[in-house]
């Protein structure tokens, strides 16, 4: 009888343990489901999509057609906040800058447009030195021009009767007069820019102007992502600490130039408008392209021809 009692007790213990284990598994499954729902809700709150952005009217900003036939947008005279106290050390300090009015290309230069320049000036087309896939995937006339050096970008702008924008001009055109982190606001928006990954619909380059929802306050396309863009300025890590209030031009010329806007290879964090990239003026890369500027009082008569 004693052995029988021990056996029954063992059976009850094993059964109880089994029931407890099943209960714990059901509870953990419930917790996992709740956590998954919570993460999904948090992601939807912090990562809005392009469709959630309000429609904007840019008709108030004057436009013109440059000498080479590309549309430019007038960026009005006035102050804006440049830099960031929450980014890399070379983005600080935030400071006020006052710029005279200027024009900036509404879209990045395409490969077809650069090809026209190269043929007319008898220049070689850009060479792709490093790319980890089939080059034909990024060599298409309608995609953004890339793999151009600072010197080639400056030559293109001069041929078009324009010039590279200053770093301050580029940043104001991207963020307006506020401190916004991206052209559309402070939170990254899915499908508003071509950055690293395929979530935005493009693994590599996109045709300039593909992200209507991601336009800047003045209506410029692709100020975040797609290709980064050369600007006029040379680079100095501490330039913002001594930058003049009116129309800063950057430090004295050097081999090291500034690149702005992130690219299709950058994370959303590194595609913020205040982020500063640097490169030697002779460097070429599949992530760097061209956007040109011009003064308001600039007369027509660049090198472009029809």
PDB file of C-alpha atoms in Angstrom, residues 82 99 102 104 163-172 230-233 247-250 260 293:
ATOM      1  CA  UNK A  82      21.977  76.039 -39.453  1.00  0.00           C
ATOM      2  CA  UNK A  99      21.341  84.435 -46.745  1.00  0.00           C
ATOM      3  CA  UNK A 102      19.291  82.503 -54.684  1.00  0.00           C
ATOM      4  CA  UNK A 104      18.678  76.054 -56.606  1.00  0.00           C
ATOM      5  CA  UNK A 163      27.642  77.314 -59.694  1.00  0.00           C
ATOM      6  CA  UNK A 164      27.686  74.761 -56.873  1.00  0.00           C
ATOM      7  CA  UNK A 165      25.603  75.924 -53.881  1.00  0.00           C
ATOM      8  CA  UNK A 166      27.329  76.922 -50.672  1.00  0.00           C
ATOM      9  CA  UNK A 167      26.851  74.613 -47.726  1.00  0.00           C
ATOM     10  CA  UNK A 168      24.580  77.189 -46.054  1.00  0.00           C
ATOM     11  CA  UNK A 169      22.479  77.604 -49.201  1.00  0.00           C
ATOM     12  CA  UNK A 170      22.067  73.859 -49.519  1.00  0.00           C
ATOM     13  CA  UNK A 171      20.939  73.454 -45.899  1.00  0.00           C
ATOM     14  CA  UNK A 172      18.452  76.317 -46.005  1.00  0.00           C
ATOM     15  CA  UNK A 230      28.768  68.291 -53.674  1.00  0.00           C
ATOM     16  CA  UNK A 231      28.658  71.861 -52.359  1.00  0.00           C
ATOM     17  CA  UNK A 232      31.074  74.718 -52.931  1.00  0.00           C
ATOM     18  CA  UNK A 233      32.645  74.791 -49.469  1.00  0.00           C
ATOM     19  CA  UNK A 247      26.312  84.461 -46.496  1.00  0.00           C
ATOM     20  CA  UNK A 248      29.064  82.166 -45.152  1.00  0.00           C
ATOM     21  CA  UNK A 249      31.315  80.749 -47.861  1.00  0.00           C
ATOM     22  CA  UNK A 250      33.208  78.166 -45.837  1.00  0.00           C
ATOM     23  CA  UNK A 260      25.474  66.999 -48.249  1.00  0.00           C
ATOM     24  CA  UNK A 293      22.694  77.064 -57.762  1.00  0.00           C
TER      25      UNK A 293
END
